[in-house]
PDB file of C-alpha atoms and ligand atoms in Angstrom:
ATOM      1  CA  MET P 325       0.001   0.002   0.004  1.00 88.00           C
ATOM      2  CA  PRO P 326       1.175   3.559  -0.617  1.00 94.00           C
ATOM      3  CA  ILE P 327       2.743   5.361   2.350  1.00 97.00           C
ATOM      4  CA  LYS P 328      -0.140   7.792   2.652  1.00 97.00           C
ATOM      5  CA  ASP P 329      -2.669   4.967   2.937  1.00 98.00           C
ATOM      6  CA  ASN P 330      -0.615   3.188   5.592  1.00 98.00           C
ATOM      7  CA  LEU P 331      -0.359   6.451   7.455  1.00 98.00           C
ATOM      8  CA  HIS P 332      -4.092   7.163   7.310  1.00 97.00           C
ATOM      9  CA  ASN P 333      -4.953   3.654   8.433  1.00 98.00           C
ATOM     10  CA  ILE P 334      -2.668   3.813  11.425  1.00 98.00           C
ATOM     11  CA  LYS P 335      -3.659   7.360  12.345  1.00 97.00           C
ATOM     12  CA  SER P 336      -7.349   6.551  12.296  1.00 97.00           C
ATOM     13  CA  SER P 337      -6.751   3.608  14.622  1.00 97.00           C
ATOM     14  CA  LEU P 338      -4.923   5.652  17.277  1.00 98.00           C
ATOM     15  CA  PRO P 339      -6.740   7.148  20.268  1.00 98.00           C
ATOM     16  CA  GLU P 340      -6.691  10.944  20.361  1.00 97.00           C
ATOM     17  CA  ASN P 341      -4.160  11.172  23.185  1.00 97.00           C
ATOM     18  CA  VAL P 342      -1.585   9.035  21.372  1.00 98.00           C
ATOM     19  CA  THR P 343       1.092  10.795  19.282  1.00 98.00           C
ATOM     20  CA  LEU P 344       2.476   9.098  16.194  1.00 98.00           C
ATOM     21  CA  VAL P 345       6.190   9.274  15.454  1.00 99.00           C
ATOM     22  CA  ALA P 346       6.801   8.127  11.861  1.00 98.00           C
ATOM     23  CA  VAL P 347      10.096   6.248  12.038  1.00 98.00           C
ATOM     24  CA  SER P 348      11.836   7.017   8.769  1.00 98.00           C
ATOM     25  CA  LYS P 349      15.362   5.653   9.376  1.00 98.00           C
ATOM     26  CA  THR P 350      17.097   4.318   6.256  1.00 98.00           C
ATOM     27  CA  LYS P 351      14.268   5.649   4.030  1.00 98.00           C
ATOM     28  CA  PRO P 352      14.912   8.242   1.307  1.00 98.00           C
ATOM     29  CA  VAL P 353      13.677  11.834   1.577  1.00 98.00           C
ATOM     30  CA  ALA P 354      11.130  11.138  -1.177  1.00 98.00           C
ATOM     31  CA  ASP P 355       9.395   8.636   1.119  1.00 98.00           C
ATOM     32  CA  LEU P 356       9.382  11.085   4.013  1.00 98.00           C
ATOM     33  CA  MET P 357       7.943  13.757   1.708  1.00 98.00           C
ATOM     34  CA  GLU P 358       5.115  11.432   0.818  1.00 98.00           C
ATOM     35  CA  ALA P 359       4.243  11.162   4.502  1.00 98.00           C
ATOM     36  CA  TYR P 360       4.719  14.903   4.896  1.00 98.00           C
ATOM     37  CA  GLU P 361       2.309  15.634   2.055  1.00 98.00           C
ATOM     38  CA  ALA P 362      -0.181  13.339   3.802  1.00 97.00           C
ATOM     39  CA  GLY P 363       0.054  15.547   6.879  1.00 98.00           C
ATOM     40  CA  GLN P 364       2.704  13.839   9.019  1.00 98.00           C
ATOM     41  CA  ARG P 365       4.924  16.316  10.892  1.00 98.00           C
ATOM     42  CA  ILE P 366       6.773  14.149  13.432  1.00 98.00           C
ATOM     43  CA  PHE P 367       9.598  11.958  12.174  1.00 99.00           C
ATOM     44  CA  GLY P 368      11.908   9.646  14.120  1.00 98.00           C
ATOM     45  CA  GLU P 369      15.460   8.768  13.156  1.00 98.00           C
ATOM     46  CA  ASN P 370      18.082   6.688  14.949  1.00 98.00           C
ATOM     47  CA  LYS P 371      21.294   8.185  13.524  1.00 98.00           C
ATOM     48  CA  ILE P 372      22.228  11.795  14.124  1.00 98.00           C
ATOM     49  CA  GLN P 373      24.024  12.234  10.790  1.00 98.00           C
ATOM     50  CA  GLU P 374      21.095  10.880   8.786  1.00 98.00           C
ATOM     51  CA  MET P 375      18.597  12.980  10.747  1.00 98.00           C
ATOM     52  CA  THR P 376      20.656  16.120  10.196  1.00 98.00           C
ATOM     53  CA  ASP P 377      20.902  15.467   6.436  1.00 98.00           C
ATOM     54  CA  LYS P 378      17.126  15.027   6.226  1.00 98.00           C
ATOM     55  CA  TRP P 379      16.455  18.072   8.401  1.00 98.00           C
ATOM     56  CA  GLU P 380      18.551  20.176   5.985  1.00 98.00           C
ATOM     57  CA  GLN P 381      16.595  18.956   2.976  1.00 98.00           C
ATOM     58  CA  MET P 382      13.078  19.002   4.317  1.00 98.00           C
ATOM     59  CA  PRO P 383      10.447  21.627   5.312  1.00 98.00           C
ATOM     60  CA  LYS P 384      11.181  23.373   8.579  1.00 98.00           C
ATOM     61  CA  ASP P 385       7.845  22.729  10.297  1.00 98.00           C
ATOM     62  CA  ILE P 386       8.833  19.129  10.993  1.00 98.00           C
ATOM     63  CA  GLU P 387       9.533  17.885  14.521  1.00 98.00           C
ATOM     64  CA  TRP P 388      12.587  15.630  14.518  1.00 99.00           C
ATOM     65  CA  HIS P 389      12.814  12.945  17.193  1.00 98.00           C
ATOM     66  CA  MET P 390      16.053  11.116  17.909  1.00 98.00           C
ATOM     67  CA  ILE P 391      14.956   7.582  18.858  1.00 98.00           C
ATOM     68  CA  GLY P 392      18.320   5.797  18.743  1.00 96.00           C
ATOM     69  CA  HIS P 393      21.189   5.487  21.131  1.00 94.00           C
ATOM     70  CA  VAL P 394      23.034   8.815  21.326  1.00 95.00           C
ATOM     71  CA  GLN P 395      26.783   9.211  21.483  1.00 94.00           C
ATOM     72  CA  THR P 396      27.786  12.240  23.530  1.00 96.00           C
ATOM     73  CA  ASN P 397      30.245  13.481  20.925  1.00 97.00           C
ATOM     74  CA  LYS P 398      27.476  13.818  18.337  1.00 97.00           C
ATOM     75  CA  VAL P 399      24.911  15.731  20.387  1.00 98.00           C
ATOM     76  CA  LYS P 400      26.184  19.035  19.026  1.00 98.00           C
ATOM     77  CA  TYR P 401      25.027  18.232  15.487  1.00 98.00           C
ATOM     78  CA  MET P 402      21.384  17.828  16.433  1.00 98.00           C
ATOM     79  CA  ALA P 403      21.223  20.426  19.211  1.00 98.00           C
ATOM     80  CA  PRO P 404      20.118  23.288  16.916  1.00 98.00           C
ATOM     81  CA  PHE P 405      16.917  21.555  15.811  1.00 98.00           C
ATOM     82  CA  VAL P 406      15.988  18.285  17.533  1.00 98.00           C
ATOM     83  CA  SER P 407      12.609  18.417  19.306  1.00 98.00           C
ATOM     84  CA  LEU P 408      12.707  15.279  21.427  1.00 98.00           C
ATOM     85  CA  VAL P 409      15.492  12.862  22.332  1.00 98.00           C
ATOM     86  CA  HIS P 410      13.929   9.504  23.314  1.00 98.00           C
ATOM     87  CA  GLY P 411      16.946   7.437  24.281  1.00 95.00           C
ATOM     88  CA  VAL P 412      18.588   9.287  27.167  1.00 97.00           C
ATOM     89  CA  ASP P 413      19.913   6.847  29.741  1.00 95.00           C
ATOM     90  CA  SER P 414      22.572   8.626  31.757  1.00 95.00           C
ATOM     91  CA  LEU P 415      23.239  11.832  33.610  1.00 97.00           C
ATOM     92  CA  LYS P 416      26.413  12.214  31.549  1.00 97.00           C
ATOM     93  CA  LEU P 417      24.378  12.339  28.334  1.00 97.00           C
ATOM     94  CA  LEU P 418      21.812  14.714  29.844  1.00 98.00           C
ATOM     95  CA  LYS P 419      24.631  17.047  30.848  1.00 98.00           C
ATOM     96  CA  GLU P 420      25.993  17.079  27.304  1.00 98.00           C
ATOM     97  CA  ILE P 421      22.540  17.724  25.832  1.00 98.00           C
ATOM     98  CA  ASN P 422      22.094  20.524  28.372  1.00 98.00           C
ATOM     99  CA  LYS P 423      25.449  22.046  27.419  1.00 98.00           C
ATOM    100  CA  GLN P 424      24.720  21.970  23.687  1.00 98.00           C
ATOM    101  CA  ALA P 425      21.167  23.244  24.184  1.00 98.00           C
ATOM    102  CA  LYS P 426      22.546  26.192  26.117  1.00 98.00           C
ATOM    103  CA  LYS P 427      24.934  27.026  23.277  1.00 98.00           C
ATOM    104  CA  ASN P 428      21.938  27.118  20.988  1.00 98.00           C
ATOM    105  CA  GLU P 429      19.923  29.148  23.488  1.00 98.00           C
ATOM    106  CA  ARG P 430      17.163  26.591  23.697  1.00 98.00           C
ATOM    107  CA  VAL P 431      15.651  23.929  25.894  1.00 98.00           C
ATOM    108  CA  ILE P 432      15.773  20.369  24.554  1.00 98.00           C
ATOM    109  CA  ASN P 433      13.057  17.922  25.547  1.00 98.00           C
ATOM    110  CA  CYS P 434      14.207  14.454  26.535  1.00 98.00           C
ATOM    111  CA  LEU P 435      12.729  11.122  27.481  1.00 98.00           C
ATOM    112  CA  LEU P 436      14.603   8.797  29.817  1.00 98.00           C
ATOM    113  CA  GLN P 437      15.004   5.320  28.408  1.00 97.00           C
ATOM    114  CA  MET P 438      14.149   2.488  30.763  1.00 97.00           C
ATOM    115  CA  HIS P 439      15.410  -1.064  30.389  1.00 95.00           C
ATOM    116  CA  ILE P 440      12.359  -3.323  30.365  1.00 93.00           C
ATOM    117  CA  ALA P 441      13.332  -6.057  27.895  1.00 89.00           C
ATOM    118  CA  GLU P 442      14.947  -9.369  28.698  1.00 85.00           C
ATOM    119  CA  GLU P 443      17.694  -8.872  26.134  1.00 81.00           C
ATOM    120  CA  GLU P 444      20.869  -7.483  27.637  1.00 77.00           C
ATOM    121  CA  THR P 445      21.684  -5.522  24.508  1.00 70.00           C
ATOM    122  CA  LYS P 446      18.874  -2.990  24.864  1.00 68.00           C
ATOM    123  CA  PHE P 447      19.909   0.267  26.480  1.00 85.00           C
ATOM    124  CA  GLY P 448      18.200   1.894  29.397  1.00 94.00           C
ATOM    125  CA  MET P 449      18.097   2.434  33.137  1.00 96.00           C
ATOM    126  CA  ASP P 450      16.485   0.469  35.895  1.00 94.00           C
ATOM    127  CA  GLU P 451      14.139   2.017  38.442  1.00 95.00           C
ATOM    128  CA  GLN P 452      16.824   2.612  41.008  1.00 95.00           C
ATOM    129  CA  GLU P 453      19.014   4.451  38.494  1.00 96.00           C
ATOM    130  CA  LEU P 454      16.021   6.574  37.475  1.00 96.00           C
ATOM    131  CA  HIS P 455      15.320   7.466  41.078  1.00 95.00           C
ATOM    132  CA  THR P 456      18.945   8.379  41.715  1.00 96.00           C
ATOM    133  CA  LEU P 457      19.163  10.494  38.594  1.00 96.00           C
ATOM    134  CA  LEU P 458      15.942  12.441  39.219  1.00 95.00           C
ATOM    135  CA  ASN P 459      16.962  13.177  42.802  1.00 93.00           C
ATOM    136  CA  SER P 460      20.533  14.219  42.142  1.00 95.00           C
ATOM    137  CA  ASP P 461      21.569  17.834  42.670  1.00 96.00           C
ATOM    138  CA  GLU P 462      23.452  17.848  39.394  1.00 97.00           C
ATOM    139  CA  PHE P 463      20.266  16.959  37.530  1.00 97.00           C
ATOM    140  CA  LYS P 464      18.288  19.743  39.175  1.00 96.00           C
ATOM    141  CA  GLN P 465      20.783  22.288  37.895  1.00 96.00           C
ATOM    142  CA  LEU P 466      20.283  21.463  34.228  1.00 98.00           C
ATOM    143  CA  ASP P 467      18.230  24.432  32.965  1.00 97.00           C
ATOM    144  CA  ASN P 468      18.429  23.728  29.249  1.00 98.00           C
ATOM    145  CA  ILE P 469      16.831  20.298  29.185  1.00 98.00           C
ATOM    146  CA  LYS P 470      13.335  19.212  30.076  1.00 98.00           C
ATOM    147  CA  VAL P 471      12.607  15.608  30.950  1.00 97.00           C
ATOM    148  CA  ALA P 472       9.129  15.096  29.534  1.00 97.00           C
ATOM    149  CA  GLY P 473       8.651  11.372  30.029  1.00 97.00           C
ATOM    150  CA  LEU P 474       9.927   7.844  29.702  1.00 98.00           C
ATOM    151  CA  MET P 475      10.669   5.537  26.780  1.00 98.00           C
ATOM    152  CA  GLY P 476      11.096   1.780  26.565  1.00 97.00           C
ATOM    153  CA  MET P 477      11.374  -1.140  24.167  1.00 95.00           C
ATOM    154  CA  ALA P 478       9.890  -4.532  24.886  1.00 95.00           C
ATOM    155  CA  THR P 479      11.626  -7.831  24.207  1.00 93.00           C
ATOM    156  CA  PHE P 480      11.478  -8.874  20.535  1.00 91.00           C
ATOM    157  CA  THR P 481       9.269 -11.943  20.899  1.00 92.00           C
ATOM    158  CA  ASP P 482       5.943 -13.383  19.783  1.00 93.00           C
ATOM    159  CA  ASN P 483       5.042 -13.971  23.417  1.00 95.00           C
ATOM    160  CA  GLN P 484       2.330 -11.362  23.991  1.00 96.00           C
ATOM    161  CA  GLU P 485       2.202 -12.031  27.717  1.00 96.00           C
ATOM    162  CA  GLN P 486       5.874 -11.244  28.040  1.00 96.00           C
ATOM    163  CA  VAL P 487       5.528  -7.997  26.066  1.00 97.00           C
ATOM    164  CA  LYS P 488       2.451  -7.040  28.063  1.00 98.00           C
ATOM    165  CA  LYS P 489       4.285  -7.635  31.336  1.00 97.00           C
ATOM    166  CA  GLU P 490       7.143  -5.389  30.235  1.00 97.00           C
ATOM    167  CA  PHE P 491       4.894  -2.529  29.025  1.00 98.00           C
ATOM    168  CA  THR P 492       2.885  -2.745  32.242  1.00 98.00           C
ATOM    169  CA  GLN P 493       6.067  -2.580  34.274  1.00 97.00           C
ATOM    170  CA  LEU P 494       7.104   0.592  32.444  1.00 98.00           C
ATOM    171  CA  LYS P 495       3.666   2.125  32.881  1.00 98.00           C
ATOM    172  CA  THR P 496       3.841   1.461  36.626  1.00 97.00           C
ATOM    173  CA  ILE P 497       7.188   3.234  36.898  1.00 97.00           C
ATOM    174  CA  PHE P 498       5.811   6.086  34.796  1.00 97.00           C
ATOM    175  CA  ASP P 499       2.783   6.472  37.078  1.00 97.00           C
ATOM    176  CA  THR P 500       5.040   6.791  40.101  1.00 94.00           C
ATOM    177  CA  TYR P 501       6.400  10.035  38.709  1.00 93.00           C
ATOM    178  CA  ALA P 502       3.830  11.190  36.147  1.00 91.00           C
ATOM    179  CA  ASN P 503       2.130  14.540  36.215  1.00 74.00           C
ATOM    180  CA  LYS P 504       3.850  15.627  39.390  1.00 77.00           C
ATOM    181  CA  PRO P 505       6.121  18.633  39.078  1.00 72.00           C
ATOM    182  CA  LEU P 506       9.311  17.058  40.366  1.00 81.00           C
ATOM    183  CA  THR P 507      11.783  19.819  39.593  1.00 90.00           C
ATOM    184  CA  ASP P 508      11.600  22.757  37.165  1.00 92.00           C
ATOM    185  CA  ASN P 509      13.233  20.700  34.440  1.00 96.00           C
ATOM    186  CA  CYS P 510      11.162  17.578  34.853  1.00 95.00           C
ATOM    187  CA  GLN P 511       7.503  16.796  34.354  1.00 93.00           C
ATOM    188  CA  LEU P 512       6.675  13.371  33.039  1.00 95.00           C
ATOM    189  CA  SER P 513       3.694  13.385  30.690  1.00 95.00           C
ATOM    190  CA  THR P 514       4.862  11.308  27.729  1.00 98.00           C
ATOM    191  CA  LEU P 515       5.213   7.537  27.720  1.00 98.00           C
ATOM    192  CA  SER P 516       6.916   6.424  24.494  1.00 98.00           C
ATOM    193  CA  MET P 517       6.374   2.722  23.923  1.00 98.00           C
ATOM    194  CA  GLY P 518       5.173   0.633  20.990  1.00 98.00           C
ATOM    195  CA  MET P 519       6.494  -0.070  17.475  1.00 98.00           C
ATOM    196  CA  SER P 520       4.941  -1.626  14.345  1.00 97.00           C
ATOM    197  CA  GLY P 521       4.662  -5.084  15.894  1.00 95.00           C
ATOM    198  CA  ASP P 522       3.383  -4.170  19.324  1.00 96.00           C
ATOM    199  CA  TYR P 523       1.846  -0.691  19.328  1.00 98.00           C
ATOM    200  CA  THR P 524      -1.744  -1.844  19.847  1.00 97.00           C
ATOM    201  CA  LEU P 525      -0.696  -3.673  22.980  1.00 97.00           C
ATOM    202  CA  ALA P 526       1.437  -0.734  24.073  1.00 98.00           C
ATOM    203  CA  ILE P 527      -1.530   1.611  23.793  1.00 98.00           C
ATOM    204  CA  ALA P 528      -3.689  -0.798  25.791  1.00 98.00           C
ATOM    205  CA  CYS P 529      -0.961  -0.670  28.452  1.00 98.00           C
ATOM    206  CA  GLY P 530      -0.957   3.140  28.574  1.00 98.00           C
ATOM    207  CA  SER P 531       1.394   4.400  25.868  1.00 98.00           C
ATOM    208  CA  THR P 532       0.959   8.030  24.806  1.00 98.00           C
ATOM    209  CA  MET P 533       3.518   7.975  21.966  1.00 98.00           C
ATOM    210  CA  VAL P 534       4.129   5.233  19.419  1.00 98.00           C
ATOM    211  CA  ARG P 535       7.157   4.948  17.140  1.00 98.00           C
ATOM    212  CA  ILE P 536       6.106   3.244  13.916  1.00 98.00           C
ATOM    213  CA  GLY P 537       8.374   2.604  10.954  1.00 98.00           C
ATOM    214  CA  SER P 538       7.885  -0.464   8.795  1.00 98.00           C
ATOM    215  CA  SER P 539       4.071  -0.408   8.949  1.00 98.00           C
ATOM    216  CA  ILE P 540       4.192   3.065   7.346  1.00 98.00           C
ATOM    217  CA  PHE P 541       7.236   2.975   5.068  1.00 98.00           C
ATOM    218  CA  GLY P 542       7.594  -0.769   4.411  1.00 97.00           C
ATOM    219  CA  SER P 543      10.278  -3.130   5.601  1.00 95.00           C
ATOM    220  CA  ARG P 544      13.883  -1.989   5.829  1.00 93.00           C
TER     221      ARG P 544
HETATM  222  C1  PLP Z  22      13.360   1.261  14.262  1.00 82.51           C
HETATM  223  C2  PLP Z  22      12.746   1.669  15.554  1.00 82.51           C
HETATM  224  C3  PLP Z  22      11.364   1.745  15.696  1.00 82.51           C
HETATM  225  C4  PLP Z  22      10.380   1.390  14.605  1.00 82.51           C
HETATM  226  O1  PLP Z  22      10.394   0.035  14.337  1.00 82.51           O
HETATM  227  P1  PLP Z  22       9.305  -0.637  13.349  1.00 82.51           P
HETATM  228  O2  PLP Z  22       9.275  -2.053  13.807  1.00 82.51           O
HETATM  229  O3  PLP Z  22       9.813  -0.471  11.966  1.00 82.51           O
HETATM  230  O4  PLP Z  22       8.010   0.062  13.571  1.00 82.51           O
HETATM  231  C5  PLP Z  22      10.862   2.168  16.911  1.00 82.51           C
HETATM  232  N1  PLP Z  22      11.679   2.483  17.926  1.00 82.51           N
HETATM  233  C6  PLP Z  22      13.010   2.418  17.852  1.00 82.51           C
HETATM  234  C7  PLP Z  22      13.836   2.793  19.023  1.00 82.51           C
HETATM  235  C8  PLP Z  22      13.594   2.006  16.661  1.00 82.51           C
HETATM  236  O5  PLP Z  22      14.929   1.935  16.568  1.00 82.51           O
END
């Protein structure tokens, strides 16, 4: 099916409070433009260089989300324009984002990535690390970032019960902190979970932001 039809089908199936990030990694600008023409304004990429190239070529009313693992030495390239960084999992990275945001005289929104999957390879923090980070004095001093929520990826498996358990676990952690003003730079309102294969389940478990690639743009 054409990209615009995929997009419309998915959009019409999403509840009103759920935001769609169209994950366009590895896809050419022409494909992204097709989604843009169909009304999509939020795109997710997992490589900073690729996202920057696309940002340069595309209309400027697009919100660019970095959904991949971020290397501290590359933060400076996206700092002028990125709207949301999903995969933040250390104070060190937050400090670098804060520093580069300050240079660009802006505030960069971030989500903290939680480790919920069984696989050891997936990045993210556990609950204790989250607690420590949010309560540290160093964190409270970061004026050029805003932590707007949490992000997580479930185990890649056909076992729906397993995936449901992991999403529910993330939602429980989210609810512990959500919608309470913790510090000036932190108010959790976004829960980013769900991809092409599991977004319906993620929404049922409380997701407010889904990151969908292959179901819109085709397989990679
Ligand atoms: C690639 C990717 C997605 C989208 O995956 P699809 O299965 O193509 O929908 C979502 N989130 C992250 C972090 C990704 O890297």
